[in-house]
Amino acid sequence: MRANIATLALAGTVAGFGLGTGSAKADNLTLCWAAWDPANALVELSKDFEKESGHTMQFEFVPWPNFADRMLNELNSGGQLCDLMIGDSQWIGGAAENGHYLKLNEFFDANGIKMEDFIPATVVGYAEWPKNTPNYWALPAFGDVVGWTYRKDWFARPELQEEFKKAYGRDLAVPKSLEELKDIAQFFQGREIDGKKVYGASIYTERGSEGITMGVTNALYNYGFEYQNPSKPYDLEGFVNSPDAAKGLEFYKALYDCCTPPGASDWYMSETIDAYKSGQVALQMNFAFIWPGVHADPNVGGDKSGYFPNPPGPKGHFAQLGGQGISVVANTDSKDAALAYIKWFAQPEVQKKWWSVGGYSALRSVVEDPGFATSQPYAQTFLDSMAIVKDFWAEPSYASLLQAMQKHVHNYVVAGNGTAQEALDGLVKDWTEVFEDEGKL
Amino acid sequence: MSKIAIDRPAQATPRRIARGFRGLSDRALAWIFVGPTILLLLAVNIFPLIWTIWLSFTNFRVNRPNEEVKFVGVQNYSRILSDDDIWLTMQATAHFLFWTLFLQILIGFWLAWLINRKFKGNDLWTTVIVLPMMLSPAVVGNFWTFLYQPQIGLFNYAVGFLTGADPSSFSMIADVTLAPWAIIIVDTWMWTPFVMLICLAGLRSIPDSLYEAAECDRASKWRQFWTITVPLVLPFLMLAVLFRGIENFKMFDLVVQLTGGGPGSVTELTSINLKREAFEKWRTGYSSAYAIILFVTVYGLAAIYVKALNRVKQR
C-alpha cells in the first residue's frame, strides 16, 4: 500500500512538473477575426510576438458578411478553432453571459493593464459587460467608427465651387450638418465630371447582416433617436419611435433616394469602397478602417481625398461605433499563450506600431501623443469621430434586435414600404417582444 | 502485369467466418447485412428528426447552454402560425415556386421538343443548353448580380436596347416589384435545362409507331401533339415538377447571393427566414417548430402529388 502511495506521489510530482513546464512550451495560437485590411496588418505585427515569445500564430479570417455567422457558430458549438477572438462589439454580452470568453479582470490587475489607459468609448464598447461596470472580457484592440470620405479634388474645382455657391449660397466644403451633406450629395448626383457620370454618395444599405443598421444609426442618433429611456432600461416607446427619430429615418431614405448610384440597394463596406475608389461618388460613408487604403489608392488617394466625422443633426452629434476587442476564448487549450499575446499586444510600443502599420490603436498614450493628429491626414478625423460614438445594443439577444432593425429599416428605406413612423413602431413591437422573451420586460 | 480477377478461381469462404454464419436463417443473415445501414439511417435521419420534434416544444437556445430548458407546449407552433411576417415569407415562397415551375415546365418542354427534332448540331446545342445547371448556385447568384447591375449590367443593357428604356433607370434587385421576378428569372435560367432533359427522356420514350399510326389515320400534327405527345410525356413532366418543387421550396443559396432577402423582405423565402431564426437569432426551439411545419408541408404536398403521379402513370 505504501509503495502504491509513493508511486502515486511520484506520478503526481511528475505530472506537476509536466504542467509547470506546459506554460513555457511553445504553443500554436489561432486568432480569429474578420477578413479585411486591418487583419493583414495584424499578421505582420504578430510576427514580432512570434519572435519574442516562441509561440506560433495562425489566423482564421472570415469575410464580414459571414463573420458573425461563422464565429458565433464556432463559439456556440464549443469549438476549439480559435484561441483568441477579435469579436464584434455587440457580441460581448452574449459571450460574457454564455461563458464564451474568459473574464480578464484578474489578468489585467496582475499584469498592470489598466482600462483607464484606453479610449473610454472603446472600453465601454468593446470590453465591458454589463456596460458601465468594471467587468472586462476583452482588451480594446481596434478602434473604429463610421465617418465620411470625400473627393477633395472635386470640391476644389473653381467651376463647381461657383455653381454650388450660386445654388446653395455657401461654399462647397466639408458639411457642417447632415442636411448640408445631403445638399452636396444632391449637387453631385448625375453630374458629369471628366466625361464620366458621377453620383452623390455611397451609403450602407445592406440587408443580410448589419449593413443598413450601421448606416442609418448615423442619421437616427443625430435626429434624436434613443435606444431606450435613459432613466428606465428597456423602456422603448417614445424613444426608439419618437417623431424626431422618424425624421432621422426619413432623412436617410431621402439621402438614399436622391443621391446614391443606381443599384446601391444592398451595399456594405466593400461595395461603398468600390464605388468611391472607382470614381463613381463624391462622398462615401464607411468605417475608418478604410482610410489608410483610400489614402494609398493610386486613383483617389493622397490629396484627392479628405475625411470628416459624421456631421451633426438637429438633435445631436454622434457616429456609429465600430471596432472590436480581443478576447481569450474560454475553450482554448492554450490559455497562457493566449493571455501572453494580449499582454504583449497591450504594450504601448506595440500599440504604436499597430497604428503605424494600419491598425487603429485604442490606447490613449498613442492617440493622445502630440504627433498623432498630424501623423496621417485622417488621424484628426479619427480622434474627432471617436469622441462622438454611440453603439448598437450589446445584449445577449443582440442578433434578434439587429435582424428586426435590418428588416424594418430596409423595408422602409430601400423597399419604400410604409412610413418612417410605421417602421419604427414595428421596430418597437419586435424589440419589445425580444426583451419580453428575455425576461427583461 | 498482374492477373485480372476473372482468371483466378473463386475462393471458398474461410472456415472461421463460415462457422460463424452456420445455422443462421436467411432472415437473420438479411438483418446482419441490412443492420448497419439501418443503424446509420437511425443515427443521421431518424434521431435528429425526433430530437427536432422534441426541441420544437421547448424554449431551447443553443447559444445559452446555461439556461434552463423549459417545455412550452405548442407555444412555438401557435406563434409561428400567427406571425404575419412568416405568412409573408410563405407568400413569397409560393410566388417563387409557382412561377419558376410554370416557366421551367413551359420553356423546358419547348426546348426538349426542339432538341428532339433531328438536326445538325443537335448534340452540341444540348450540351450548351445544359451548361447553366452545372454551375454552382452561389456562382450563378454572384454573376447575375453583375448582370443586373443598372450601370454596367448586360441584362439592363439588353432590356434598354430592346425597349429604349435607360438601362440605369431600373434595378432588378432593388425594386420591390422587380426583385421577385429577378430571382425567378435566374432560377429559370439555371434549372430549365434540367426540366428539358427529363422532358427529352419522355419524348424519346414515345414509340414512332404511334405517330405513324396517327399519320395513317390522317390526324393533324396538333391532334398528334395533344393525344400522343402530351399524355405520354405527362408522367415525366410531373416528375420534373416534383423534383423542382421540392428543390425550390428549400431555395436558399441563389437568393441569398442575389438579394439577401431584400429589398425589405420581398424575396425572403422561408428557408432564408428559417436560417435567420435558427442561426442568427439562435431561437433553436422556435426554429425547430418552424422546420417541422415546413417539413410537414413539403412531405404532405409531395405525398399527395406522388399519388396523383401514380394515377397518371396507371392510365
PDB file of N, CA and C in Angstrom, chain A residues 40-96:
ATOM      1  N   ASN A  40      -4.766  41.933 -42.110  1.00  0.00           N
ATOM      2  CA  ASN A  40      -3.464  41.710 -42.750  1.00  0.00           C
ATOM      3  C   ASN A  40      -2.366  42.447 -41.994  1.00  0.00           C
ATOM      4  N   ALA A  41      -2.710  43.642 -41.506  1.00  0.00           N
ATOM      5  CA  ALA A  41      -1.736  44.403 -40.720  1.00  0.00           C
ATOM      6  C   ALA A  41      -1.387  43.655 -39.427  1.00  0.00           C
ATOM      7  N   LEU A  42      -2.391  43.017 -38.849  1.00  0.00           N
ATOM      8  CA  LEU A  42      -2.153  42.291 -37.593  1.00  0.00           C
ATOM      9  C   LEU A  42      -1.247  41.073 -37.812  1.00  0.00           C
ATOM     10  N   VAL A  43      -1.374  40.465 -38.973  1.00  0.00           N
ATOM     11  CA  VAL A  43      -0.499  39.329 -39.284  1.00  0.00           C
ATOM     12  C   VAL A  43       0.956  39.786 -39.258  1.00  0.00           C
ATOM     13  N   GLU A  44       1.187  40.940 -39.872  1.00  0.00           N
ATOM     14  CA  GLU A  44       2.551  41.482 -39.885  1.00  0.00           C
ATOM     15  C   GLU A  44       3.022  41.804 -38.471  1.00  0.00           C
ATOM     16  N   LEU A  45       2.141  42.477 -37.733  1.00  0.00           N
ATOM     17  CA  LEU A  45       2.501  42.881 -36.365  1.00  0.00           C
ATOM     18  C   LEU A  45       2.810  41.662 -35.498  1.00  0.00           C
ATOM     19  N   SER A  46       2.033  40.611 -35.670  1.00  0.00           N
ATOM     20  CA  SER A  46       2.161  39.432 -34.801  1.00  0.00           C
ATOM     21  C   SER A  46       3.469  38.672 -35.011  1.00  0.00           C
ATOM     22  N   LYS A  47       4.161  38.970 -36.083  1.00  0.00           N
ATOM     23  CA  LYS A  47       5.468  38.313 -36.293  1.00  0.00           C
ATOM     24  C   LYS A  47       6.430  38.677 -35.171  1.00  0.00           C
ATOM     25  N   ASP A  48       6.279  39.895 -34.653  1.00  0.00           N
ATOM     26  CA  ASP A  48       7.120  40.319 -33.513  1.00  0.00           C
ATOM     27  C   ASP A  48       6.816  39.456 -32.294  1.00  0.00           C
ATOM     28  N   PHE A  49       5.541  39.155 -32.090  1.00  0.00           N
ATOM     29  CA  PHE A  49       5.156  38.312 -30.945  1.00  0.00           C
ATOM     30  C   PHE A  49       5.754  36.919 -31.096  1.00  0.00           C
ATOM     31  N   GLU A  50       5.715  36.396 -32.298  1.00  0.00           N
ATOM     32  CA  GLU A  50       6.268  35.062 -32.533  1.00  0.00           C
ATOM     33  C   GLU A  50       7.766  35.039 -32.206  1.00  0.00           C
ATOM     34  N   LYS A  51       8.455  36.098 -32.639  1.00  0.00           N
ATOM     35  CA  LYS A  51       9.898  36.166 -32.376  1.00  0.00           C
ATOM     36  C   LYS A  51      10.168  36.253 -30.877  1.00  0.00           C
ATOM     37  N   GLU A  52       9.400  37.090 -30.198  1.00  0.00           N
ATOM     38  CA  GLU A  52       9.655  37.325 -28.769  1.00  0.00           C
ATOM     39  C   GLU A  52       9.257  36.145 -27.902  1.00  0.00           C
ATOM     40  N   SER A  53       8.151  35.516 -28.223  1.00  0.00           N
ATOM     41  CA  SER A  53       7.590  34.508 -27.310  1.00  0.00           C
ATOM     42  C   SER A  53       7.951  33.067 -27.691  1.00  0.00           C
ATOM     43  N   GLY A  54       8.248  32.841 -28.936  1.00  0.00           N
ATOM     44  CA  GLY A  54       8.482  31.471 -29.386  1.00  0.00           C
ATOM     45  C   GLY A  54       7.197  30.757 -29.778  1.00  0.00           C
ATOM     46  N   HIS A  55       6.043  31.349 -29.462  1.00  0.00           N
ATOM     47  CA  HIS A  55       4.762  30.771 -29.899  1.00  0.00           C
ATOM     48  C   HIS A  55       4.581  31.043 -31.395  1.00  0.00           C
ATOM     49  N   THR A  56       3.781  30.210 -32.028  1.00  0.00           N
ATOM     50  CA  THR A  56       3.491  30.479 -33.441  1.00  0.00           C
ATOM     51  C   THR A  56       2.035  30.913 -33.579  1.00  0.00           C
ATOM     52  N   MET A  57       1.778  31.687 -34.602  1.00  0.00           N
ATOM     53  CA  MET A  57       0.423  32.230 -34.791  1.00  0.00           C
ATOM     54  C   MET A  57      -0.192  31.730 -36.084  1.00  0.00           C
ATOM     55  N   GLN A  58      -1.465  31.361 -35.978  1.00  0.00           N
ATOM     56  CA  GLN A  58      -2.246  31.072 -37.182  1.00  0.00           C
ATOM     57  C   GLN A  58      -3.438  32.010 -37.165  1.00  0.00           C
ATOM     58  N   PHE A  59      -4.000  32.245 -38.330  1.00  0.00           N
ATOM     59  CA  PHE A  59      -5.106  33.205 -38.404  1.00  0.00           C
ATOM     60  C   PHE A  59      -6.278  32.615 -39.170  1.00  0.00           C
ATOM     61  N   GLU A  60      -7.467  32.904 -38.669  1.00  0.00           N
ATOM     62  CA  GLU A  60      -8.686  32.467 -39.342  1.00  0.00           C
ATOM     63  C   GLU A  60      -9.513  33.725 -39.606  1.00  0.00           C
ATOM     64  N   PHE A  61      -9.495  34.164 -40.853  1.00  0.00           N
ATOM     65  CA  PHE A  61     -10.208  35.395 -41.190  1.00  0.00           C
ATOM     66  C   PHE A  61     -11.417  35.068 -42.058  1.00  0.00           C
ATOM     67  N   VAL A  62     -12.557  35.633 -41.698  1.00  0.00           N
ATOM     68  CA  VAL A  62     -13.809  35.360 -42.421  1.00  0.00           C
ATOM     69  C   VAL A  62     -14.363  36.688 -42.960  1.00  0.00           C
ATOM     70  N   PRO A  63     -14.804  36.735 -44.212  1.00  0.00           N
ATOM     71  CA  PRO A  63     -15.355  37.992 -44.752  1.00  0.00           C
ATOM     72  C   PRO A  63     -16.499  38.529 -43.885  1.00  0.00           C
ATOM     73  N   TRP A  64     -16.609  39.836 -43.846  1.00  0.00           N
ATOM     74  CA  TRP A  64     -17.575  40.471 -42.934  1.00  0.00           C
ATOM     75  C   TRP A  64     -19.008  39.932 -43.022  1.00  0.00           C
ATOM     76  N   PRO A  65     -19.572  39.778 -44.216  1.00  0.00           N
ATOM     77  CA  PRO A  65     -20.978  39.343 -44.237  1.00  0.00           C
ATOM     78  C   PRO A  65     -21.202  37.979 -43.563  1.00  0.00           C
ATOM     79  N   ASN A  66     -20.154  37.154 -43.483  1.00  0.00           N
ATOM     80  CA  ASN A  66     -20.308  35.828 -42.862  1.00  0.00           C
ATOM     81  C   ASN A  66     -19.602  35.721 -41.523  1.00  0.00           C
ATOM     82  N   PHE A  67     -18.969  36.817 -41.113  1.00  0.00           N
ATOM     83  CA  PHE A  67     -18.125  36.771 -39.913  1.00  0.00           C
ATOM     84  C   PHE A  67     -18.934  36.358 -38.675  1.00  0.00           C
ATOM     85  N   ALA A  68     -20.032  37.052 -38.433  1.00  0.00           N
ATOM     86  CA  ALA A  68     -20.819  36.758 -37.224  1.00  0.00           C
ATOM     87  C   ALA A  68     -21.365  35.331 -37.274  1.00  0.00           C
ATOM     88  N   ASP A  69     -21.917  34.951 -38.419  1.00  0.00           N
ATOM     89  CA  ASP A  69     -22.471  33.597 -38.570  1.00  0.00           C
ATOM     90  C   ASP A  69     -21.432  32.542 -38.212  1.00  0.00           C
ATOM     91  N   ARG A  70     -20.281  32.688 -38.862  1.00  0.00           N
ATOM     92  CA  ARG A  70     -19.236  31.668 -38.747  1.00  0.00           C
ATOM     93  C   ARG A  70     -18.671  31.612 -37.325  1.00  0.00           C
ATOM     94  N   MET A  71     -18.371  32.767 -36.769  1.00  0.00           N
ATOM     95  CA  MET A  71     -17.688  32.796 -35.471  1.00  0.00           C
ATOM     96  C   MET A  71     -18.646  32.510 -34.310  1.00  0.00           C
ATOM     97  N   LEU A  72     -19.869  33.005 -34.416  1.00  0.00           N
ATOM     98  CA  LEU A  72     -20.822  32.707 -33.336  1.00  0.00           C
ATOM     99  C   LEU A  72     -21.177  31.222 -33.350  1.00  0.00           C
ATOM    100  N   ASN A  73     -21.206  30.650 -34.535  1.00  0.00           N
ATOM    101  CA  ASN A  73     -21.400  29.199 -34.626  1.00  0.00           C
ATOM    102  C   ASN A  73     -20.276  28.472 -33.905  1.00  0.00           C
ATOM    103  N   GLU A  74     -19.085  28.966 -34.136  1.00  0.00           N
ATOM    104  CA  GLU A  74     -17.900  28.364 -33.521  1.00  0.00           C
ATOM    105  C   GLU A  74     -17.993  28.468 -31.989  1.00  0.00           C
ATOM    106  N   LEU A  75     -18.333  29.645 -31.508  1.00  0.00           N
ATOM    107  CA  LEU A  75     -18.413  29.839 -30.051  1.00  0.00           C
ATOM    108  C   LEU A  75     -19.554  29.016 -29.456  1.00  0.00           C
ATOM    109  N   ASN A  76     -20.700  29.060 -30.117  1.00  0.00           N
ATOM    110  CA  ASN A  76     -21.866  28.355 -29.570  1.00  0.00           C
ATOM    111  C   ASN A  76     -21.694  26.845 -29.568  1.00  0.00           C
ATOM    112  N   SER A  77     -20.946  26.340 -30.526  1.00  0.00           N
ATOM    113  CA  SER A  77     -20.780  24.892 -30.583  1.00  0.00           C
ATOM    114  C   SER A  77     -19.617  24.421 -29.708  1.00  0.00           C
ATOM    115  N   GLY A  78     -19.006  25.364 -29.016  1.00  0.00           N
ATOM    116  CA  GLY A  78     -17.907  24.981 -28.129  1.00  0.00           C
ATOM    117  C   GLY A  78     -16.679  24.522 -28.890  1.00  0.00           C
ATOM    118  N   GLY A  79     -16.531  25.018 -30.094  1.00  0.00           N
ATOM    119  CA  GLY A  79     -15.388  24.622 -30.921  1.00  0.00           C
ATOM    120  C   GLY A  79     -14.067  25.142 -30.367  1.00  0.00           C
ATOM    121  N   GLN A  80     -12.997  24.539 -30.852  1.00  0.00           N
ATOM    122  CA  GLN A  80     -11.673  24.941 -30.364  1.00  0.00           C
ATOM    123  C   GLN A  80     -10.811  25.497 -31.497  1.00  0.00           C
ATOM    124  N   LEU A  81     -11.476  26.021 -32.506  1.00  0.00           N
ATOM    125  CA  LEU A  81     -10.719  26.585 -33.617  1.00  0.00           C
ATOM    126  C   LEU A  81      -9.910  27.799 -33.161  1.00  0.00           C
ATOM    127  N   CYS A  82     -10.559  28.658 -32.382  1.00  0.00           N
ATOM    128  CA  CYS A  82      -9.929  29.936 -32.031  1.00  0.00           C
ATOM    129  C   CYS A  82      -9.436  29.934 -30.586  1.00  0.00           C
ATOM    130  N   ASP A  83      -8.216  30.427 -30.401  1.00  0.00           N
ATOM    131  CA  ASP A  83      -7.726  30.666 -29.045  1.00  0.00           C
ATOM    132  C   ASP A  83      -7.975  32.118 -28.677  1.00  0.00           C
ATOM    133  N   LEU A  84      -7.817  32.964 -29.667  1.00  0.00           N
ATOM    134  CA  LEU A  84      -8.055  34.396 -29.471  1.00  0.00           C
ATOM    135  C   LEU A  84      -9.129  34.828 -30.454  1.00  0.00           C
ATOM    136  N   MET A  85     -10.018  35.677 -29.999  1.00  0.00           N
ATOM    137  CA  MET A  85     -11.108  36.121 -30.878  1.00  0.00           C
ATOM    138  C   MET A  85     -11.183  37.641 -30.849  1.00  0.00           C
ATOM    139  N   ILE A  86     -11.095  38.245 -32.018  1.00  0.00           N
ATOM    140  CA  ILE A  86     -11.380  39.682 -32.087  1.00  0.00           C
ATOM    141  C   ILE A  86     -12.822  39.773 -32.570  1.00  0.00           C
ATOM    142  N   GLY A  87     -13.715  39.719 -31.630  1.00  0.00           N
ATOM    143  CA  GLY A  87     -15.142  39.626 -31.945  1.00  0.00           C
ATOM    144  C   GLY A  87     -15.789  40.992 -31.974  1.00  0.00           C
ATOM    145  N   ASP A  88     -16.909  41.082 -32.645  1.00  0.00           N
ATOM    146  CA  ASP A  88     -17.591  42.353 -32.779  1.00  0.00           C
ATOM    147  C   ASP A  88     -18.079  42.841 -31.413  1.00  0.00           C
ATOM    148  N   SER A  89     -18.193  44.176 -31.320  1.00  0.00           N
ATOM    149  CA  SER A  89     -18.536  44.767 -30.019  1.00  0.00           C
ATOM    150  C   SER A  89     -19.886  44.271 -29.500  1.00  0.00           C
ATOM    151  N   GLN A  90     -20.813  43.991 -30.446  1.00  0.00           N
ATOM    152  CA  GLN A  90     -22.152  43.575 -29.999  1.00  0.00           C
ATOM    153  C   GLN A  90     -22.191  42.154 -29.425  1.00  0.00           C
ATOM    154  N   TRP A  91     -21.140  41.400 -29.604  1.00  0.00           N
ATOM    155  CA  TRP A  91     -21.153  40.015 -29.112  1.00  0.00           C
ATOM    156  C   TRP A  91     -20.842  39.922 -27.627  1.00  0.00           C
ATOM    157  N   ILE A  92     -20.358  41.028 -27.066  1.00  0.00           N
ATOM    158  CA  ILE A  92     -19.750  40.945 -25.738  1.00  0.00           C
ATOM    159  C   ILE A  92     -20.743  40.449 -24.669  1.00  0.00           C
ATOM    160  N   GLY A  93     -21.999  40.922 -24.767  1.00  0.00           N
ATOM    161  CA  GLY A  93     -22.997  40.497 -23.776  1.00  0.00           C
ATOM    162  C   GLY A  93     -23.222  39.001 -23.802  1.00  0.00           C
ATOM    163  N   GLY A  94     -23.474  38.487 -24.989  1.00  0.00           N
ATOM    164  CA  GLY A  94     -23.735  37.054 -25.127  1.00  0.00           C
ATOM    165  C   GLY A  94     -22.515  36.224 -24.773  1.00  0.00           C
ATOM    166  N   ALA A  95     -21.347  36.690 -25.233  1.00  0.00           N
ATOM    167  CA  ALA A  95     -20.120  35.922 -24.984  1.00  0.00           C
ATOM    168  C   ALA A  95     -19.803  35.874 -23.494  1.00  0.00           C
ATOM    169  N   ALA A  96     -20.087  36.980 -22.802  1.00  0.00           N
ATOM    170  CA  ALA A  96     -19.823  37.014 -21.364  1.00  0.00           C
ATOM    171  C   ALA A  96     -20.820  36.125 -20.617  1.00  0.00           C
TER     172      ALA A  96
END
